[in-house]
XYZ file of C-alpha atoms in Angstrom:
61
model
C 8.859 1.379 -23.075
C 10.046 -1.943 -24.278
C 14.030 -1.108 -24.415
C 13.412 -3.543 -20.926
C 14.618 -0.169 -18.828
C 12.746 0.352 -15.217
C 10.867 3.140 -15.045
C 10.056 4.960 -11.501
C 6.593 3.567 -11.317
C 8.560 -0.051 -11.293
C 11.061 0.544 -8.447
C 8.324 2.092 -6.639
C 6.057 -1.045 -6.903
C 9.331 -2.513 -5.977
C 9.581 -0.563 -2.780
C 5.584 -1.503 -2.130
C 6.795 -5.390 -2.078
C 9.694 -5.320 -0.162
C 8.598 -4.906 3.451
C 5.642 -7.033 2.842
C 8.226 -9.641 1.871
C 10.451 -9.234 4.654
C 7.459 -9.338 7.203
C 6.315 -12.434 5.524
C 9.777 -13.679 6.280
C 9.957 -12.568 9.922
C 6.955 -13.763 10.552
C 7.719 -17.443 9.303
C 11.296 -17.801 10.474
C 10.709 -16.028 13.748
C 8.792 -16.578 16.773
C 6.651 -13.147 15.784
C 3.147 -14.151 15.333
C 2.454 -14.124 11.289
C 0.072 -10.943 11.337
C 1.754 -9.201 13.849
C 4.898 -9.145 11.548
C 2.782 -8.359 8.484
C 0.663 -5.625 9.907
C 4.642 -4.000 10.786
C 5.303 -4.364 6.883
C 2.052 -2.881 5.662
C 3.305 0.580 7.471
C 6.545 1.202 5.475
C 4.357 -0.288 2.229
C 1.198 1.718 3.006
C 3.720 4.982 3.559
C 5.107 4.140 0.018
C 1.687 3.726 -1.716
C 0.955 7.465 -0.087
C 4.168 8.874 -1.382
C 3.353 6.965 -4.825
C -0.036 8.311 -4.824
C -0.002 11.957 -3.539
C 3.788 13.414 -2.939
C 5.159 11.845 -6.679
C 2.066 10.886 -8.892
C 3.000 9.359 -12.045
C 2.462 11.578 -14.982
C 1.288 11.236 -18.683
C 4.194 11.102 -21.032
């Protein structure tokens, strides 16, 4: 899998980072205490890590 492609496994890990980032954000340009706003991205993360994990594993090619 060098042709430089993105495989599902990559957007998902993707998906994983993107509300952590955007809490990380809101919590620094905000007036949302820092862990507050990152506990709030961990749900939507955490819901994709179970959807990774159990509904859509990744399978042997």
């Amino acid at each position: 899998m060098l042709s430089g492609e993105l495989a599902t496994a990559d957007l998902v890990l993707a998906a994983m980072a993107l509300p952590l980032l955007v809490a990380s954000l809101v919590g620094v340009v905000f007036a949302v205490q820092f862990g507050v706003a990152m506990g709030a991205g961990s749900v939507p993360a955490g819901g994709t890590l179970g959807y990774a994990l159990f509904y859509d594993p990744p399978a042997s090619e």
